[in-house]
Amino acid sequence: MAEQTTEQKKQRIFSAIQPTGVFTLGNYIGAVRNWDKLQEQYECIYAIADLHAITVMQEPAKLRQNTMRAFALMLACGMDPERSITFVQSLNPHHAELSWVLSCSTMFGELSRMTQFKDKSRRHSDNINAGLFTYPVLMAADILAYNADLVPIGADQKQHLELARNIAQRFNQRYGDTFTVPDCYIAPQGARLMSLQDPTKKMSKSDENANGCVFILDDKDTILRKFKRAVTDSETEVCFREGKDGINNLMTIYSAVTGKTFAEIEAEFAGKGYGDFKTAVGEAVADHLAPLQAEYNRLIADKAYLTACMNNGAEQAFRLTRRTLQKVYRKVGFVDRK
Ligand code: TYM
């Protein structure tokens, strides 16, 4: 019998985040925190999606600064350039190249149905550019270029991932097996953190009310203040129940940063009011974020390291995607490159 000495090939993960400011607690709990844990088990590739960011108006100097900050934040959140590939999307030209080819296998009707496009065109009605419309094709290219098996995302990106799967399947059907059809990885808890001011809406940096959104670099006082003002309901009992959107959201956050179960949280706050609970959530979040903030401050002071690191990651990324691009170009009938 053949000896089974060869280590089983690790599954591959790809995910990305836009550099449109400091990550929100939603980005962190819904996505980035899980990226860190996944590094144990998978071959991971993580990018700062600056190509996606220019689908809405950006001030160039600010985008460059935000990209550097987002990269530092990603490392501070635990992404380890020694274990995973970490880079900035625009440093690997294959994303944009593949996006063009895939856009020719994507239907206008499919893109028209994307809820994020509809939502963003309402919010940026003076700049409904073609990139905003084809944004999900670029996201598909990000994933398919690496033949990723799994894509960890928050619930709001699920529709885009479904589209990436459809594009991969359509391309494979037309040209023969080329791409891995990726699955999404949505964390069992916190996949959709809600605004602290309107718990029926997703927590987002574009929240009109600044108190609705916690940023992971907020200082302790700001975090405590935002949680103290969190909108709840007219009852008094801390328990996870349908209709208690505000409390459910706070319990989800508290559970995510302390590791306590909902039953443990209910027992801890039995007989206590919402005020005590909100303070405890604020404290726990601030304590949880403190080491990450210290690490960010250390990293952002070392621009040379960050620049070297993102370029090194991009070179590794480029080597992986070159094979996919060669295969795709052959399949669609482009002439050989000398
Ligand atoms: P972005 O930058 O809007 O968000 C990054 C990640 O954070 C998740 N997220 C949330 N999760 C829970 N609760 C919330 N309130 C919340 N808000 C945001 C998002 O679901 C996402 O996982 N198009 C993507 C970036 C991207 C990408 C990719 C992702 C580009 N290419 C390829 C995966 C694979 C985006 O704009 O995410």
PDB file of N, CA, C and O in Angstrom, residues 55-57 120-129 132:
ATOM      1  N   THR A  55     -14.259  53.779  -7.656  1.00  0.00           N
ATOM      2  CA  THR A  55     -15.600  53.808  -8.258  1.00  0.00           C
ATOM      3  C   THR A  55     -16.430  54.938  -7.650  1.00  0.00           C
ATOM      4  O   THR A  55     -17.455  55.311  -8.195  1.00  0.00           O
ATOM      5  N   VAL A  56     -15.995  55.440  -6.493  1.00  0.00           N
ATOM      6  CA  VAL A  56     -16.580  56.693  -5.991  1.00  0.00           C
ATOM      7  C   VAL A  56     -15.445  57.724  -5.950  1.00  0.00           C
ATOM      8  O   VAL A  56     -14.272  57.367  -5.914  1.00  0.00           O
ATOM      9  N   MET A  57     -15.821  58.993  -5.981  1.00  0.00           N
ATOM     10  CA  MET A  57     -14.824  60.059  -6.077  1.00  0.00           C
ATOM     11  C   MET A  57     -13.825  60.000  -4.923  1.00  0.00           C
ATOM     12  O   MET A  57     -14.227  59.886  -3.764  1.00  0.00           O
ATOM     13  N   LYS A 120     -25.563  52.447  -4.151  1.00  0.00           N
ATOM     14  CA  LYS A 120     -24.493  53.439  -4.344  1.00  0.00           C
ATOM     15  C   LYS A 120     -24.863  54.454  -5.420  1.00  0.00           C
ATOM     16  O   LYS A 120     -24.453  55.606  -5.348  1.00  0.00           O
ATOM     17  N   SER A 121     -25.635  54.050  -6.446  1.00  0.00           N
ATOM     18  CA  SER A 121     -26.000  55.048  -7.461  1.00  0.00           C
ATOM     19  C   SER A 121     -26.976  56.067  -6.876  1.00  0.00           C
ATOM     20  O   SER A 121     -26.991  57.203  -7.307  1.00  0.00           O
ATOM     21  N   ARG A 122     -27.757  55.626  -5.885  1.00  0.00           N
ATOM     22  CA  ARG A 122     -28.641  56.600  -5.216  1.00  0.00           C
ATOM     23  C   ARG A 122     -27.804  57.586  -4.413  1.00  0.00           C
ATOM     24  O   ARG A 122     -28.032  58.784  -4.457  1.00  0.00           O
ATOM     25  N   ARG A 123     -26.789  57.049  -3.709  1.00  0.00           N
ATOM     26  CA  ARG A 123     -25.986  57.910  -2.831  1.00  0.00           C
ATOM     27  C   ARG A 123     -24.997  58.781  -3.602  1.00  0.00           C
ATOM     28  O   ARG A 123     -24.586  59.821  -3.118  1.00  0.00           O
ATOM     29  N   HIS A 124     -24.585  58.330  -4.788  1.00  0.00           N
ATOM     30  CA  HIS A 124     -23.610  59.118  -5.577  1.00  0.00           C
ATOM     31  C   HIS A 124     -24.230  59.422  -6.939  1.00  0.00           C
ATOM     32  O   HIS A 124     -23.666  59.097  -7.982  1.00  0.00           O
ATOM     33  N   SER A 125     -25.408  60.040  -6.934  1.00  0.00           N
ATOM     34  CA  SER A 125     -26.164  60.212  -8.177  1.00  0.00           C
ATOM     35  C   SER A 125     -25.441  61.123  -9.178  1.00  0.00           C
ATOM     36  O   SER A 125     -25.755  61.108 -10.358  1.00  0.00           O
ATOM     37  N   ASP A 126     -24.446  61.888  -8.714  1.00  0.00           N
ATOM     38  CA  ASP A 126     -23.715  62.762  -9.634  1.00  0.00           C
ATOM     39  C   ASP A 126     -22.534  62.025 -10.287  1.00  0.00           C
ATOM     40  O   ASP A 126     -21.800  62.613 -11.077  1.00  0.00           O
ATOM     41  N   ASN A 127     -22.336  60.747  -9.938  1.00  0.00           N
ATOM     42  CA  ASN A 127     -21.159  60.040 -10.460  1.00  0.00           C
ATOM     43  C   ASN A 127     -21.463  58.543 -10.650  1.00  0.00           C
ATOM     44  O   ASN A 127     -20.810  57.689 -10.084  1.00  0.00           O
ATOM     45  N   ILE A 128     -22.491  58.272 -11.462  1.00  0.00           N
ATOM     46  CA  ILE A 128     -22.823  56.855 -11.713  1.00  0.00           C
ATOM     47  C   ILE A 128     -21.965  56.401 -12.894  1.00  0.00           C
ATOM     48  O   ILE A 128     -22.419  56.351 -14.035  1.00  0.00           O
ATOM     49  N   ASN A 129     -20.716  56.091 -12.599  1.00  0.00           N
ATOM     50  CA  ASN A 129     -19.763  55.756 -13.658  1.00  0.00           C
ATOM     51  C   ASN A 129     -19.812  54.259 -14.002  1.00  0.00           C
ATOM     52  O   ASN A 129     -20.377  53.456 -13.256  1.00  0.00           O
ATOM     53  N   LEU A 132     -18.562  51.759 -11.375  1.00  0.00           N
ATOM     54  CA  LEU A 132     -19.475  51.436 -10.277  1.00  0.00           C
ATOM     55  C   LEU A 132     -20.377  50.264 -10.691  1.00  0.00           C
ATOM     56  O   LEU A 132     -20.703  49.393  -9.901  1.00  0.00           O
TER      57      LEU A 132
END
